[in-house]
Tab-separated table of N, CA, C and O in Angstrom:
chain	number	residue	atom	x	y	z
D	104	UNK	N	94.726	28.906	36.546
D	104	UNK	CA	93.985	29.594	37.583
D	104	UNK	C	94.547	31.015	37.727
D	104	UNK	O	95.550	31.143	38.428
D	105	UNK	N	93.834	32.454	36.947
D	105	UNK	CA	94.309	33.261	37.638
D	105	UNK	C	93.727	34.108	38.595
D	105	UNK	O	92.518	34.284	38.752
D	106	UNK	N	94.743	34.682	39.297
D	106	UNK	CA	94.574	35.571	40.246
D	106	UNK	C	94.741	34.998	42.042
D	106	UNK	O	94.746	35.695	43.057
D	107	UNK	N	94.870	33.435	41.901
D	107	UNK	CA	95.310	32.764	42.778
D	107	UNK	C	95.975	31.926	42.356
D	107	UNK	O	96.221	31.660	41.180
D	108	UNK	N	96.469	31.229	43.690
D	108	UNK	CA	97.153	30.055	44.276
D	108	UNK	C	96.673	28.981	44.317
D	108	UNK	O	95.852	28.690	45.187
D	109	UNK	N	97.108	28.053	43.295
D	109	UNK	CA	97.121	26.451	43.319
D	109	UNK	C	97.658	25.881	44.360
D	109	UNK	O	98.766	26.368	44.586
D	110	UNK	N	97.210	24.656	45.455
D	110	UNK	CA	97.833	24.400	46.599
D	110	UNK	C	99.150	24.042	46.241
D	110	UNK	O	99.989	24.342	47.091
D	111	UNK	N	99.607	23.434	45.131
D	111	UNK	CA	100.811	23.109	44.687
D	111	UNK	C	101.964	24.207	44.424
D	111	UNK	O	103.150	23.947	44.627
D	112	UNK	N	101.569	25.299	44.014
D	112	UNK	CA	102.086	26.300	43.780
D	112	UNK	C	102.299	26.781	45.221
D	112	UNK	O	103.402	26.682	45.759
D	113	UNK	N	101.324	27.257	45.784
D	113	UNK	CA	101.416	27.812	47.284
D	113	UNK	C	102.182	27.102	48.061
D	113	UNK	O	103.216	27.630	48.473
D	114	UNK	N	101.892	25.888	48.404
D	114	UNK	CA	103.415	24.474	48.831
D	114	UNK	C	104.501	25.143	48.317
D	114	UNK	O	105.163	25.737	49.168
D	115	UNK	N	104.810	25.210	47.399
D	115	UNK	CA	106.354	25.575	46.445
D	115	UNK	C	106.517	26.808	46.548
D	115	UNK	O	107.162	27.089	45.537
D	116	UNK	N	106.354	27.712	47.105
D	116	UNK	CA	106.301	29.037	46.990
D	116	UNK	C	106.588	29.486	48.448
D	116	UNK	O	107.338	30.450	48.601
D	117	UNK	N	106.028	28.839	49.582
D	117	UNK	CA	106.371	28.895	51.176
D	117	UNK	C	107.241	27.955	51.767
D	117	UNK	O	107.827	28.127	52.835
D	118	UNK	N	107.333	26.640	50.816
D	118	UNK	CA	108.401	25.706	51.834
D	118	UNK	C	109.506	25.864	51.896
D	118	UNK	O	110.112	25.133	52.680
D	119	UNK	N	110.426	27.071	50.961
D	119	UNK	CA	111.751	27.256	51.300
D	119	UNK	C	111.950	28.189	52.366
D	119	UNK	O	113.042	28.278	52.926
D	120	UNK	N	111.079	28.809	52.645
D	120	UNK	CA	111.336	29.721	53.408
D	120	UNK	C	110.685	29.157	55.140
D	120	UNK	O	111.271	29.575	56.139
D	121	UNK	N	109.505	28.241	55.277
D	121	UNK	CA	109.715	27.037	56.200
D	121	UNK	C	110.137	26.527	56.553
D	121	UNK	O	109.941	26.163	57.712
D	122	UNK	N	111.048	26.116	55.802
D	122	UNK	CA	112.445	25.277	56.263
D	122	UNK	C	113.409	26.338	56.631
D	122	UNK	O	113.380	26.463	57.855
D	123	UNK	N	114.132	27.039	56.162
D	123	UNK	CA	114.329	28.191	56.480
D	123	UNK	C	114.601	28.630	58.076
D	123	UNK	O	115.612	28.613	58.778
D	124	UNK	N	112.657	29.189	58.401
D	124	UNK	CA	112.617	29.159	59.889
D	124	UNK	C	112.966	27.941	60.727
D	124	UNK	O	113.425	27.928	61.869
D	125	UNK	N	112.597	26.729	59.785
D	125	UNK	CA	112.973	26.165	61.223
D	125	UNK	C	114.465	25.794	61.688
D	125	UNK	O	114.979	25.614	62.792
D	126	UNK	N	114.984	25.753	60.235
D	126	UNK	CA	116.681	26.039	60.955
D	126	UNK	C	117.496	26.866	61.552
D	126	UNK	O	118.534	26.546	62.132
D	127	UNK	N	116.779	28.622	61.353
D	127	UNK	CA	116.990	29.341	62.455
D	127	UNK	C	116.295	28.851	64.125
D	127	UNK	O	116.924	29.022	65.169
D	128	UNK	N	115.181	28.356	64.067
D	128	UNK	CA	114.821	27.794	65.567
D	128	UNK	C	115.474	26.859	65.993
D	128	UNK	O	115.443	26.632	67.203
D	129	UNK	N	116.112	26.195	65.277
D	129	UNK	CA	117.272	25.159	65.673
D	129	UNK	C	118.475	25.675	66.150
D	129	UNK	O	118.933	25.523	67.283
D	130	UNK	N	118.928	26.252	65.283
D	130	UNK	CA	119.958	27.238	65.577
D	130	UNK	C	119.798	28.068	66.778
D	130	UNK	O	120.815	28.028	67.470
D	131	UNK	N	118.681	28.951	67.355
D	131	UNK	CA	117.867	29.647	68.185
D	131	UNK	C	118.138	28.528	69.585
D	131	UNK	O	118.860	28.778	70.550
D	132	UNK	N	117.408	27.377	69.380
D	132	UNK	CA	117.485	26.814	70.582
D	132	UNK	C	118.727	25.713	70.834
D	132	UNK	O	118.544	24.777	71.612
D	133	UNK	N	119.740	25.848	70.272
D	133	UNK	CA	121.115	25.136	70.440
D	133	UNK	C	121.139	23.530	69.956
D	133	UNK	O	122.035	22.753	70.286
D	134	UNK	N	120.006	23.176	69.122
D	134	UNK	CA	120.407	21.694	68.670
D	134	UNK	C	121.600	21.999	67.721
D	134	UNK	O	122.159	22.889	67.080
D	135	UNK	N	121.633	20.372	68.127
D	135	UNK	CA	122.740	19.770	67.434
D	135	UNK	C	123.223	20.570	65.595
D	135	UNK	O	122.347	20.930	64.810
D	136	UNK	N	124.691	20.674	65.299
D	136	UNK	CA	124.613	20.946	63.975
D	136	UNK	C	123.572	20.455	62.839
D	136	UNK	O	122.999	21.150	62.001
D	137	UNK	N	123.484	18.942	63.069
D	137	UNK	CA	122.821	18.723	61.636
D	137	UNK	C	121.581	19.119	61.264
D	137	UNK	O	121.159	19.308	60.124
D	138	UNK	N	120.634	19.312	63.040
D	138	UNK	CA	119.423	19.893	62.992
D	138	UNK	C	119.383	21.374	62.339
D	138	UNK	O	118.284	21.747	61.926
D	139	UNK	N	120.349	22.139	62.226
D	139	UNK	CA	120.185	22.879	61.449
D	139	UNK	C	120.762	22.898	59.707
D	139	UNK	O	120.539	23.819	58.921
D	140	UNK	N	121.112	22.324	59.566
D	140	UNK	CA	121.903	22.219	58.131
D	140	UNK	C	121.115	21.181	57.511
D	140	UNK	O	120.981	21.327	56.296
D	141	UNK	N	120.587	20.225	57.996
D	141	UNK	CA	119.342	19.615	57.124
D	141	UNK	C	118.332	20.445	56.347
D	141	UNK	O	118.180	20.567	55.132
D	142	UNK	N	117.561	21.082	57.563
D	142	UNK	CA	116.687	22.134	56.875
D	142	UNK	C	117.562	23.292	55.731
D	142	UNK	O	117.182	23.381	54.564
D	143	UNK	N	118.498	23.946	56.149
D	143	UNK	CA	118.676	24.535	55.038
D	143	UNK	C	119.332	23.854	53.755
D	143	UNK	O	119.196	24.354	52.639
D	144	UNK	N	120.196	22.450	54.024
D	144	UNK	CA	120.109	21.987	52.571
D	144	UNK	C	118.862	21.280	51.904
D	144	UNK	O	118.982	20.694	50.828
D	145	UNK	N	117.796	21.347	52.508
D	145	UNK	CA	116.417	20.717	51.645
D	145	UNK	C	116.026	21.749	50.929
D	145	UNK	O	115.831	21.765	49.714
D	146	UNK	N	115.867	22.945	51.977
D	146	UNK	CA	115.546	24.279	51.464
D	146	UNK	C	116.115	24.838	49.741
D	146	UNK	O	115.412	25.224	48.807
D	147	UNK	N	117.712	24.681	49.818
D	147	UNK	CA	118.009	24.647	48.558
D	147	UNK	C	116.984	24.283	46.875
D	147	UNK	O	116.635	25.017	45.951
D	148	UNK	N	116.855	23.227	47.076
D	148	UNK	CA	115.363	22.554	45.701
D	148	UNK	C	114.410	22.647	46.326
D	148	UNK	O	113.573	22.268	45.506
D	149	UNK	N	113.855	22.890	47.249
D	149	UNK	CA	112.377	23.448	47.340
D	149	UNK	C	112.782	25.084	46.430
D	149	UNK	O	111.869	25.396	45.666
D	150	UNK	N	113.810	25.942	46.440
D	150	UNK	CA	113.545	27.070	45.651
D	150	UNK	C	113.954	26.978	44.705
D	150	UNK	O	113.990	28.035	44.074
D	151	UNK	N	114.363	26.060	44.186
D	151	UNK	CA	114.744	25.597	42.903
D	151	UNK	C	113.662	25.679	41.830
D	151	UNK	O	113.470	26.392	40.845
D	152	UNK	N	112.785	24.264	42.649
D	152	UNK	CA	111.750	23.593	41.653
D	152	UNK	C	110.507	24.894	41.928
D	152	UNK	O	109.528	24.889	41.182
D	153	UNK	N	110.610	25.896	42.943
D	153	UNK	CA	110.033	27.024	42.368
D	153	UNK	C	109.967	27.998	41.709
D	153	UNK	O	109.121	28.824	41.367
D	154	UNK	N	111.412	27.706	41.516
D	154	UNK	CA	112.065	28.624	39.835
D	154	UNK	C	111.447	28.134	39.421
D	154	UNK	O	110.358	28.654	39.181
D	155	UNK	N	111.730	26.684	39.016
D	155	UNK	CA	111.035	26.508	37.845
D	155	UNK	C	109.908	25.899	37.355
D	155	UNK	O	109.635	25.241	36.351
D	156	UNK	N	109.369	26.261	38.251
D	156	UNK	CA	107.892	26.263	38.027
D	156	UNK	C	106.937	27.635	37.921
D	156	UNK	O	105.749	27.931	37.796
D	157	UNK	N	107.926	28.119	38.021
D	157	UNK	CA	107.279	29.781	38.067
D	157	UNK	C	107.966	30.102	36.395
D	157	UNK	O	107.809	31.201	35.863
């Protein structure tokens, strides 16, 4: 497909950075540690597997 975004691609391309925000809003509104360190270690292979898929 060019010139766009496959939903799969578009998924993989925004969810690291989704997760991302929401561990700054965690962080932002004072939960607990793990609520924030979950999201950013998922975040990790969500930009992974968009390396390499890109």
């Amino acid at each position: 497909m060019r010139g766009g975004w496959a939903p799969r691609k578009a998924a993989l391309r925004l969810l690291p950075g989704a997760l991302m925000l929401v561990a700054v809003r965690n962080a932002l509104t004072g939960e607990a540690w793990p609520l924030i360190a979950l999201p950013l270690l998922l975040s990790f292979p969500a930009h992974l597997a968009d390396l390499r898929q890109r």
